[in-house]
mmCIF file of C-alpha atoms and ligand atoms in Angstrom:
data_model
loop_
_atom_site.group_PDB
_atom_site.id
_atom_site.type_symbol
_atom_site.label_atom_id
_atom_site.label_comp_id
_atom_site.label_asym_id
_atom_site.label_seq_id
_atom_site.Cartn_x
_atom_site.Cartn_y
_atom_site.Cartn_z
ATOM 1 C CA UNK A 12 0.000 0.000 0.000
ATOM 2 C CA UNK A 13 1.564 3.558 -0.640
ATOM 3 C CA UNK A 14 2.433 5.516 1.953
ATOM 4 C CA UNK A 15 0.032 7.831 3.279
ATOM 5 C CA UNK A 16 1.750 11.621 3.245
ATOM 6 C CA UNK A 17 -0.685 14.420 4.280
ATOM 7 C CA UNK A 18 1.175 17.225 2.393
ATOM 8 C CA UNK A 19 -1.657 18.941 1.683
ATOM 9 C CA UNK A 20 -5.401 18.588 2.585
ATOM 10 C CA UNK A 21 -5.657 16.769 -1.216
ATOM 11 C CA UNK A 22 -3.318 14.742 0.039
ATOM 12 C CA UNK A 23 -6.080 13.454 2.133
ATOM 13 C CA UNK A 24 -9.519 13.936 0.219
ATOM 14 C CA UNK A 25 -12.797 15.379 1.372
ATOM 15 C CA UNK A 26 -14.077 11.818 2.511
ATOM 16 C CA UNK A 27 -11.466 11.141 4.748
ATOM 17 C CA UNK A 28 -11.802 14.313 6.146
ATOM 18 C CA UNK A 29 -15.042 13.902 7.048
ATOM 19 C CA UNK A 30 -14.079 11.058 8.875
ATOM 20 C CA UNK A 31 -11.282 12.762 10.388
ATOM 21 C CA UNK A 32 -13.527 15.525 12.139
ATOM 22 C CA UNK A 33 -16.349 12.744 13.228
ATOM 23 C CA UNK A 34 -13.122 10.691 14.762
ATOM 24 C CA UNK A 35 -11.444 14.035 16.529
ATOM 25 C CA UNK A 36 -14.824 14.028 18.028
ATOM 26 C CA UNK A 37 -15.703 10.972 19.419
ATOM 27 C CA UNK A 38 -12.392 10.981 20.670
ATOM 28 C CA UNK A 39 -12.506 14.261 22.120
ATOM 29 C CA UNK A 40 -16.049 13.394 24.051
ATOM 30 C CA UNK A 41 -14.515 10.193 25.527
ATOM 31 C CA UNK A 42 -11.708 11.568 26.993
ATOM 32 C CA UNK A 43 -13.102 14.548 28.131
ATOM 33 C CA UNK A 44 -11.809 15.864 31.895
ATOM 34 C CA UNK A 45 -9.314 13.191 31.372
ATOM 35 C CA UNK A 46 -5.722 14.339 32.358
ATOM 36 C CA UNK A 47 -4.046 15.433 28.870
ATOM 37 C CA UNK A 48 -1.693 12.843 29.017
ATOM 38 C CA UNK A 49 -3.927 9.480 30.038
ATOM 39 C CA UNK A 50 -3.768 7.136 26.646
ATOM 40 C CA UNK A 51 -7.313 6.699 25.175
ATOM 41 C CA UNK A 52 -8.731 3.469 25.641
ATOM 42 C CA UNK A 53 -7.890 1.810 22.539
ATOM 43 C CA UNK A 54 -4.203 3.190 22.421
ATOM 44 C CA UNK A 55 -4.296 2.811 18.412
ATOM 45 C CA UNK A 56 -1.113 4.011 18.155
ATOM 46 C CA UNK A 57 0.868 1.695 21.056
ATOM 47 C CA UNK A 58 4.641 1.871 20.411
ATOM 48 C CA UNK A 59 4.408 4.180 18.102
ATOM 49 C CA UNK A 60 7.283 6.725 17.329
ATOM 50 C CA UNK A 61 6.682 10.402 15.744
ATOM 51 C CA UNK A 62 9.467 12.546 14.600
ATOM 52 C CA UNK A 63 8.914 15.949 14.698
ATOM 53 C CA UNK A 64 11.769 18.237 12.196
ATOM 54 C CA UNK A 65 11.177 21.547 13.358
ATOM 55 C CA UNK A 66 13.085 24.866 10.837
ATOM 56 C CA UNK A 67 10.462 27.483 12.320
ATOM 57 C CA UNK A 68 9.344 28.310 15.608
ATOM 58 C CA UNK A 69 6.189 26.677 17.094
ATOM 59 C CA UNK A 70 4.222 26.087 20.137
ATOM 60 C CA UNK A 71 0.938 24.385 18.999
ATOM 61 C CA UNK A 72 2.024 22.216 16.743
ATOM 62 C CA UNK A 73 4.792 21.187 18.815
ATOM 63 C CA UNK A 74 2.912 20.738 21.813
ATOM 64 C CA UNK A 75 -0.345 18.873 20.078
ATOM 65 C CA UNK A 76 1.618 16.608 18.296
ATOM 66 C CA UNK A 77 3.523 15.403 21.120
ATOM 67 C CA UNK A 78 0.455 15.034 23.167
ATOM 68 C CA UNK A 79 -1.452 13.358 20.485
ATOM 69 C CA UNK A 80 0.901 10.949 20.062
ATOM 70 C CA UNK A 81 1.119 10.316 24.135
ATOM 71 C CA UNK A 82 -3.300 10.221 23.802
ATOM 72 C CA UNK A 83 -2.763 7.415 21.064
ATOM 73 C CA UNK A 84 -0.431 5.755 22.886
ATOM 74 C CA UNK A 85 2.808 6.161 21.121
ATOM 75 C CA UNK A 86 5.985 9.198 21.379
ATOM 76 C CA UNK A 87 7.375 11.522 19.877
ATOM 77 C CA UNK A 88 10.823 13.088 19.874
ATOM 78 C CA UNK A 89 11.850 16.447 18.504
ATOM 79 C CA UNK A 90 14.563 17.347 16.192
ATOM 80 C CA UNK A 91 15.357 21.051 15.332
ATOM 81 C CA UNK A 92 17.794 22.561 12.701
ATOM 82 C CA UNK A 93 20.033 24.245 15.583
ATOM 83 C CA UNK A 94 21.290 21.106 16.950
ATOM 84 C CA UNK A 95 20.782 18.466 14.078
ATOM 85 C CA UNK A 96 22.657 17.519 11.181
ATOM 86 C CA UNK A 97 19.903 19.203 9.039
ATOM 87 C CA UNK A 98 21.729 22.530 10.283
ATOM 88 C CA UNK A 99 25.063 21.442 9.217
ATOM 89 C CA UNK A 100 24.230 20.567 5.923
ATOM 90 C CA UNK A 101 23.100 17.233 5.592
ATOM 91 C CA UNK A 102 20.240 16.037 2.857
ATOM 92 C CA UNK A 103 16.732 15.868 3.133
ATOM 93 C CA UNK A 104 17.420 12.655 1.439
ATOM 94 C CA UNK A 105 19.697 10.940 3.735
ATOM 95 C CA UNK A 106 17.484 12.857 6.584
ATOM 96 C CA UNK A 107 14.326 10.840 5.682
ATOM 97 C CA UNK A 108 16.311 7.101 5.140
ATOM 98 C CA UNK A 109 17.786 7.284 8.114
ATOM 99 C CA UNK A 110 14.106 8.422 10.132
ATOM 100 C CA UNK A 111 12.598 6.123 8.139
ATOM 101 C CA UNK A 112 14.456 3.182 9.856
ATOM 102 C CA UNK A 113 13.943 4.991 13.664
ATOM 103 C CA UNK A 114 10.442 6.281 13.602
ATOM 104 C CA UNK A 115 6.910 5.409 12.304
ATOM 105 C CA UNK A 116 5.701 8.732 10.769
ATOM 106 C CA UNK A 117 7.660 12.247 10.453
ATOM 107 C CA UNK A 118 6.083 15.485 10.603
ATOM 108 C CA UNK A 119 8.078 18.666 9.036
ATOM 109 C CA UNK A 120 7.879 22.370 9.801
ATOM 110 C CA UNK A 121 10.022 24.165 7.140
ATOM 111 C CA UNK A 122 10.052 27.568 4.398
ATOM 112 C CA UNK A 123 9.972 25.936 1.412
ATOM 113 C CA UNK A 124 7.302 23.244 0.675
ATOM 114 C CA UNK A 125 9.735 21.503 -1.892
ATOM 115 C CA UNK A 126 11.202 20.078 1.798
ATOM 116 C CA UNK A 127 8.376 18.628 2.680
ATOM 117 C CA UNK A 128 7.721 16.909 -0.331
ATOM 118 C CA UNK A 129 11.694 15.892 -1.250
ATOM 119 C CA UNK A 130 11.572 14.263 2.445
ATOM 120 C CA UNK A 131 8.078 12.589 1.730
ATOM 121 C CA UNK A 132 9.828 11.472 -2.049
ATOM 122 C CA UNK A 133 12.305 9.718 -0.087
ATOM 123 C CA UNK A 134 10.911 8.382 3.462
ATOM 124 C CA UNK A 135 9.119 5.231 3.936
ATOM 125 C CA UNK A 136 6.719 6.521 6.587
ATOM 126 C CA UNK A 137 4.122 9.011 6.382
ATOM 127 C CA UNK A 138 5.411 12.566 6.110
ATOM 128 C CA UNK A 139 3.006 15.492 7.802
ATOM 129 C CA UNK A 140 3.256 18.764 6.837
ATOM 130 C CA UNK A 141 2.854 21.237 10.184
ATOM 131 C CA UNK A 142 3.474 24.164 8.197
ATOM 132 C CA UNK A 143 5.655 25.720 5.261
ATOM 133 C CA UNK A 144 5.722 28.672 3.455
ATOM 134 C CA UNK A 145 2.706 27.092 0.966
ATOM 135 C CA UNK A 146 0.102 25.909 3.313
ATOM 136 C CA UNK A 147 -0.894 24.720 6.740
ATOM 137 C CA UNK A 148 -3.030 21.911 5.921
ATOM 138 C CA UNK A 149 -3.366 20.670 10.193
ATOM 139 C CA UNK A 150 -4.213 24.001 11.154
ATOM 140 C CA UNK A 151 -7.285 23.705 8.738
ATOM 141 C CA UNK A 152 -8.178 20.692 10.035
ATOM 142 C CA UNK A 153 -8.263 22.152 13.444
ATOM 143 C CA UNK A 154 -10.395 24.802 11.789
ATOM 144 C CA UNK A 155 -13.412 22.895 10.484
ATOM 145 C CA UNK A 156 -13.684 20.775 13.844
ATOM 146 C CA UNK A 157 -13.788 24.418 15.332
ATOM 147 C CA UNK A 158 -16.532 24.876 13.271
ATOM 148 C CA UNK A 159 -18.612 22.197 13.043
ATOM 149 C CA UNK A 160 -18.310 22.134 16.958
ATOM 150 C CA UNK A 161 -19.748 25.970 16.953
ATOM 151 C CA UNK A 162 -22.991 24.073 15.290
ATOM 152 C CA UNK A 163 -21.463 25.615 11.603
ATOM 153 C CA UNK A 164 -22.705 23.214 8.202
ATOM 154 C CA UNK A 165 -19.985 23.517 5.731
ATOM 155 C CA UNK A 166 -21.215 23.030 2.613
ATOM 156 C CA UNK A 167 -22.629 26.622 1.746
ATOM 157 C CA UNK A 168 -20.903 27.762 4.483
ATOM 158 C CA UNK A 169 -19.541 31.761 4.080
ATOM 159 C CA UNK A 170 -16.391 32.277 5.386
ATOM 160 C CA UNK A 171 -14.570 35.691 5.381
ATOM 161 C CA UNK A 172 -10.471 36.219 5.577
ATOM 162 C CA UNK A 173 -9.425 39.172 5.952
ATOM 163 C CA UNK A 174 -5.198 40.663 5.557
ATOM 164 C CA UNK A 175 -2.763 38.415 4.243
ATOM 165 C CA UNK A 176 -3.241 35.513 1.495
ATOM 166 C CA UNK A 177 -0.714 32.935 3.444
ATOM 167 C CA UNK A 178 0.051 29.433 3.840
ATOM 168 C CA UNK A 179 -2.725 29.620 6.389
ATOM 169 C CA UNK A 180 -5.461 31.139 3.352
ATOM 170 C CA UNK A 181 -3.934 28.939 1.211
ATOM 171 C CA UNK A 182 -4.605 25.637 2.848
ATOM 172 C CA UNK A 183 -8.519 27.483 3.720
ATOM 173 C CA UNK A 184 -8.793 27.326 0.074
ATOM 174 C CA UNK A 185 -8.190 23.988 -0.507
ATOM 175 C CA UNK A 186 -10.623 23.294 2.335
ATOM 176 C CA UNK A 187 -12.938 25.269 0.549
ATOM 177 C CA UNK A 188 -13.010 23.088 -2.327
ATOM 178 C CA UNK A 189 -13.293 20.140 -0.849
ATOM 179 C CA UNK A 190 -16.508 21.380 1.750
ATOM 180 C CA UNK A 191 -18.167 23.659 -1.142
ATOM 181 C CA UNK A 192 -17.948 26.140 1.303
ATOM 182 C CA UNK A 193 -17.261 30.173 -0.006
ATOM 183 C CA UNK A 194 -14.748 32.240 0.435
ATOM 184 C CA UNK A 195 -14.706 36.213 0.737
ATOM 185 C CA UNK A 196 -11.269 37.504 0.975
ATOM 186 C CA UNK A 197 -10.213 40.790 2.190
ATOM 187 C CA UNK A 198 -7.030 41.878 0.752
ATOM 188 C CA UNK A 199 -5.105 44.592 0.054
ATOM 189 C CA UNK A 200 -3.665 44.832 -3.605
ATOM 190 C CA UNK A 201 -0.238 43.001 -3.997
ATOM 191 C CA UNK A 202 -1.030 40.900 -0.987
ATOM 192 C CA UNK A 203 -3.101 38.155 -2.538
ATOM 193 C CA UNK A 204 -3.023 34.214 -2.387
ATOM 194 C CA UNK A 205 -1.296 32.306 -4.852
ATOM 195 C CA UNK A 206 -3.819 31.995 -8.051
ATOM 196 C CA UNK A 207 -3.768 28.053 -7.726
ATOM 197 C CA UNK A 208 -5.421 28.118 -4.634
ATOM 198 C CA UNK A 209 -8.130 30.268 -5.793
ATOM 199 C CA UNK A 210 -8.722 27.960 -8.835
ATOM 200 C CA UNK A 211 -8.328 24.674 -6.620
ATOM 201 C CA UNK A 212 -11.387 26.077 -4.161
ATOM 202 C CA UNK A 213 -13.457 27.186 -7.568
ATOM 203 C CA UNK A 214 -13.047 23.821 -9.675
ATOM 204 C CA UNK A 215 -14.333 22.234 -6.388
ATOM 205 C CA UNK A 216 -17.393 24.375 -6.267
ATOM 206 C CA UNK A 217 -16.638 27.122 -4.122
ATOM 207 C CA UNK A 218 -17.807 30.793 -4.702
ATOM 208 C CA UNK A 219 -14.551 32.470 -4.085
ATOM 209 C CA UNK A 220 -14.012 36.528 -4.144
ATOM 210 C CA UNK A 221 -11.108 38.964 -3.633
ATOM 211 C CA UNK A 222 -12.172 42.344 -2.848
ATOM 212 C CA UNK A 223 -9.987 45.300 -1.385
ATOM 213 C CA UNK A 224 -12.891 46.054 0.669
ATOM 214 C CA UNK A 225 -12.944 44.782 4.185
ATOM 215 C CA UNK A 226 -16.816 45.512 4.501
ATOM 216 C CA UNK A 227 -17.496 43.639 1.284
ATOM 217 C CA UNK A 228 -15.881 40.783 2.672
ATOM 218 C CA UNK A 229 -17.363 40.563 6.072
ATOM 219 C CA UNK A 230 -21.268 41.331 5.245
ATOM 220 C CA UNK A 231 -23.193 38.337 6.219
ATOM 221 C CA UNK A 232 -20.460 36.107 6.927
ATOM 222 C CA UNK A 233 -20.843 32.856 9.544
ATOM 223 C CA UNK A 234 -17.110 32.966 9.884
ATOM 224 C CA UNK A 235 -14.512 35.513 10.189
ATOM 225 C CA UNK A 236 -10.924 34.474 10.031
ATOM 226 C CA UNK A 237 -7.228 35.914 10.378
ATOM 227 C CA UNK A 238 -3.921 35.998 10.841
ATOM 228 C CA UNK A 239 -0.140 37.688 11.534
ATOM 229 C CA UNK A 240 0.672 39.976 8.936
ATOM 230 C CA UNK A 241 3.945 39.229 8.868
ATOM 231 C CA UNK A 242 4.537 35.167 8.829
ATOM 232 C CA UNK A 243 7.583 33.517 9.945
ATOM 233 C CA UNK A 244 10.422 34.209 7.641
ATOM 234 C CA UNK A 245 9.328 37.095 6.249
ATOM 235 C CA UNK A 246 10.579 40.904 6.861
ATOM 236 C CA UNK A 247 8.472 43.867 9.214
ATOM 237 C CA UNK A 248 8.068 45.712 5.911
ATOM 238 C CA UNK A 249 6.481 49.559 6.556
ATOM 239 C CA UNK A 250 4.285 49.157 3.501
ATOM 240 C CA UNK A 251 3.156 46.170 3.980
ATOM 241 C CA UNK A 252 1.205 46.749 7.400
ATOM 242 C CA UNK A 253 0.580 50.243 6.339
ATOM 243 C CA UNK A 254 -1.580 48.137 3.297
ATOM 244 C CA UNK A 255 -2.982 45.773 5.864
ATOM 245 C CA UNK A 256 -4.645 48.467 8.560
ATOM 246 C CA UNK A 257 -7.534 48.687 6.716
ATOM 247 C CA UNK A 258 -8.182 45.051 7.112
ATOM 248 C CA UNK A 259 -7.969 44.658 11.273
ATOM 249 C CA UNK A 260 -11.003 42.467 12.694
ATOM 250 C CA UNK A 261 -12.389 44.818 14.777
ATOM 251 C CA UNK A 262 -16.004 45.646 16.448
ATOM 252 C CA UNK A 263 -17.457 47.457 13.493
ATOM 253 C CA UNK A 264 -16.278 44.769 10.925
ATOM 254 C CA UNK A 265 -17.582 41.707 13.090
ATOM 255 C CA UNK A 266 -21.112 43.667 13.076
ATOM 256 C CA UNK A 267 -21.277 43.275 9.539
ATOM 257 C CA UNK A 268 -21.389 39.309 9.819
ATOM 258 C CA UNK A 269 -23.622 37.256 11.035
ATOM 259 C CA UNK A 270 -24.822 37.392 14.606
ATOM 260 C CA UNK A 271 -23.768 34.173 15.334
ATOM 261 C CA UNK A 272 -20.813 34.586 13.391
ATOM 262 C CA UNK A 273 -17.222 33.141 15.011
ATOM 263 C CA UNK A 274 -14.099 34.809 14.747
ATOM 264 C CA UNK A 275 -10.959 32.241 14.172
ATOM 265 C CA UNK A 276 -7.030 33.288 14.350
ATOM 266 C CA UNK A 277 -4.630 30.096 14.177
ATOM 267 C CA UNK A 278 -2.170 31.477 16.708
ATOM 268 C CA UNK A 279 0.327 33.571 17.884
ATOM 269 C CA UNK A 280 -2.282 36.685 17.728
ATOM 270 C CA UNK A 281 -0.853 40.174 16.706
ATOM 271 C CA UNK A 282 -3.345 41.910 19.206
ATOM 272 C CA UNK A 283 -3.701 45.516 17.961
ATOM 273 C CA UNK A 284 -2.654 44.541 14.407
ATOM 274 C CA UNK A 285 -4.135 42.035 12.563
ATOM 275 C CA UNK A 286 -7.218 41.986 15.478
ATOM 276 C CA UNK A 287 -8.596 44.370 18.384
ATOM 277 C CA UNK A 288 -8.622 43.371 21.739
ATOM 278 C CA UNK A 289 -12.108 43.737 21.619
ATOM 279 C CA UNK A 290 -12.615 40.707 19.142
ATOM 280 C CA UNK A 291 -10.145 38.624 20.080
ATOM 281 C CA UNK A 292 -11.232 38.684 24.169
ATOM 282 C CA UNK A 293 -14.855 38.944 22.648
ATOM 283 C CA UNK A 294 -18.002 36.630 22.637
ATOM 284 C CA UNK A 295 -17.568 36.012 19.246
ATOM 285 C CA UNK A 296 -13.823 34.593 19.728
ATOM 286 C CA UNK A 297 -13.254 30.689 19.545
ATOM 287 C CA UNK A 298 -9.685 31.090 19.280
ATOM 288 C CA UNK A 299 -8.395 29.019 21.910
ATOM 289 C CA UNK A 300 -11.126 25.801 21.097
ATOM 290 C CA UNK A 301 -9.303 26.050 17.844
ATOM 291 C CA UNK A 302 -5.938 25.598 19.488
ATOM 292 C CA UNK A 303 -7.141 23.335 22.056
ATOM 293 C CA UNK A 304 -8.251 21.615 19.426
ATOM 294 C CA UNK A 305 -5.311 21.292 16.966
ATOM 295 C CA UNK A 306 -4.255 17.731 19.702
ATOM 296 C CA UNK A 307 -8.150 16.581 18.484
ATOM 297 C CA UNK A 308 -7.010 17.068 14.596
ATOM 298 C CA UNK A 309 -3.904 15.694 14.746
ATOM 299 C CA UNK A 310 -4.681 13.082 16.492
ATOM 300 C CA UNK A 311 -6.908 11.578 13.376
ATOM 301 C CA UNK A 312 -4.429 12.917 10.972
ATOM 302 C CA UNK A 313 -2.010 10.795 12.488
ATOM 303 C CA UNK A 314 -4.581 7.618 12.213
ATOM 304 C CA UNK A 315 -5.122 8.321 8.865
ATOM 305 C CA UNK A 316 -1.562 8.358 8.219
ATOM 306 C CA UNK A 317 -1.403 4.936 9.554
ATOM 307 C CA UNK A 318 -4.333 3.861 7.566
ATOM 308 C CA UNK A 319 -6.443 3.382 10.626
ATOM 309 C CA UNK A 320 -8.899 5.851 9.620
ATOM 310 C CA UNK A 321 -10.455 6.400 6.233
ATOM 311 C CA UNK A 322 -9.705 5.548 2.832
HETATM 312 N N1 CP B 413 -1.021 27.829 14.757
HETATM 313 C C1 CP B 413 0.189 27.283 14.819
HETATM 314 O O1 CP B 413 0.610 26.514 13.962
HETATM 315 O O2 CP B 413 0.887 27.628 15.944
HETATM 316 P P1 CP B 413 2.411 27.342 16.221
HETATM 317 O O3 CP B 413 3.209 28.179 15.273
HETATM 318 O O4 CP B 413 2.617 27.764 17.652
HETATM 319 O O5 CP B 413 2.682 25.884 16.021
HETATM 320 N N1 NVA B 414 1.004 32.484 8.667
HETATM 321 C C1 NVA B 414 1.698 32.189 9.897
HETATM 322 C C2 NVA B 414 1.066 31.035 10.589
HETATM 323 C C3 NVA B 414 1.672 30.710 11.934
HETATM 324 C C4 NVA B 414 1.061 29.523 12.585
HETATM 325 C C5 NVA B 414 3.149 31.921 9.608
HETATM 326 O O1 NVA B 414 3.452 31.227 8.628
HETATM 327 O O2 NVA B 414 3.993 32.412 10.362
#
């Protein structure tokens, strides 16, 4: 059987997504007040080894990976480009081989998504993407538990992004394809996301619009979601954020959704920037579900991977 990579959300397919958010469920509502680190019942993953190949910062996806794998019953170790051999030069290539004989699944945080997919061309084991430069496809995962679990249908869903078309966007996109939910995004001229995302989310079914006009973007929405302005790697540029004022999440702009609408921001928050206080500390703020909820996700990513869940 090939080897299951979850690259991107494709990678994975809106069936076995589906599955994925009924599993991070069920698992979440039998283990709940559980102590984080008690093994769920049927320990799917028992002996069990994750290797985690961190070239960016992270808390999240550090943290919910490692207790996922603990909740399925396995481990996980870490290995970051300061004090590996990846930081002294040595291949992606000979990098996956030689994890692919230690460990039972890898998961890479790097810039550019050619990484990720040279180390899936050469490891054995499932690769998982937790972020590059391209996409974030976990993070969206985490996202549409967040919002079925707010009571949100996602076929016909409208979602609204507003500042920067990132990895983050990017993999929202791709989601958006696959749910036939539509996309309004808010974004300043020069800032927008890659054209092949766009096209992925339409050819799927999705309603997708770019407007320069935060308003536009926000009016009736049942989701409102954003991000840093400036993502890891790249520079504090004046302009840039100068561009990207007119798009802050704040009171006004969140009146011009839904009523019921909920506000979603992957994490770390740029409070003052990208979203008032106002928002982020307000009613309409799910923000830290969706990061509790990023261990839930993974957790039936990493089945999947394993081919213990889905197709
Ligand atoms: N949202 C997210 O991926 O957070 P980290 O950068 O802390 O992993
Ligand atoms: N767009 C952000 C997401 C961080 C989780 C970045 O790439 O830095």
């Amino acid at each position: 059987m090939a080897v299951k990579h979850f690259l991107d959300l494709s990678d994975a397919g809106g069936d076995a997504i589906a599955a994925m958010l009924a599993d991070a469920q069920d698992r979440k509502a039998a283990r709940k007040d559980w102590p984080k680190g008690r093994v769920d019942a049927d320990a799917p993953l028992s002996g069990h080894v994750l290797a985690m190949i961190f070239e960016k910062n992270s808390t999240r996806t550090r943290a919910s990976f490692d207790i996922a794998m603990r909740q399925l019953g396995g481990s996980a170790l870490i290995l970051d480009s300061g004090t590996s051999q990846l930081g002294r030069g040595e291949s992606i290539a000979d990098t996956a081989r030689v994890l692919s004989r230690m460990v039972d699944a890898i998961m890479i945080r790097t810039d550019d998504h050619a990484k990720a997919e040279e180390l899936a061309h050469h490891a054995s084991v499932p690769v998982i993407n937790g972020l590059t430069d391209r996409s974030h496809p976990c993070q969206i995962v985490a996202d549409l538990l967040t919002m079925v679990e707010h009571g949100k249908a996602l076929p016909g869903l409208e979602l609204a992004w507003l500042g920067d078309g990132n990895n983050v966007l990017h993999s929202i996109l791709e989601a958006a394809g696959l749910f036939k939910f539509n996309v309004r995004v808010g974004v300043p001229q020069g800032y927008e996301p890659e054209s092949e995302f766009v096209e992925m989310a339409r050819r799927g079914g999705s309603t997708v619009t770019l407007t320069q006009d935060a308003g536009e973007a926000a009016r009736g929405a049942d989701i409102i979601v954003t991000d840093t302005w400036v993502s890891m790697g790249q520079q504090h540029a004046h302009n840039k954020l100068a561009a990207m004022a007119p798009f802050q999440v704040g009171a006004s702009l969140m009146e011009q959704a839904k009523p019921d609408a909920k506000f979603l921001h992957c994490l770390p928050a740029h409070v003052g920037d990208e979203v008032t206080e106002a928002v982020f500390e307000g009613p309409q703020s799910v923000v830290f579900d969706e990061a509790e909820n990023r261990i839930h996700a993974q957790k039936s990513i990493l089945l999947w991977c394993h081919g213990l869940l889905g197709t």
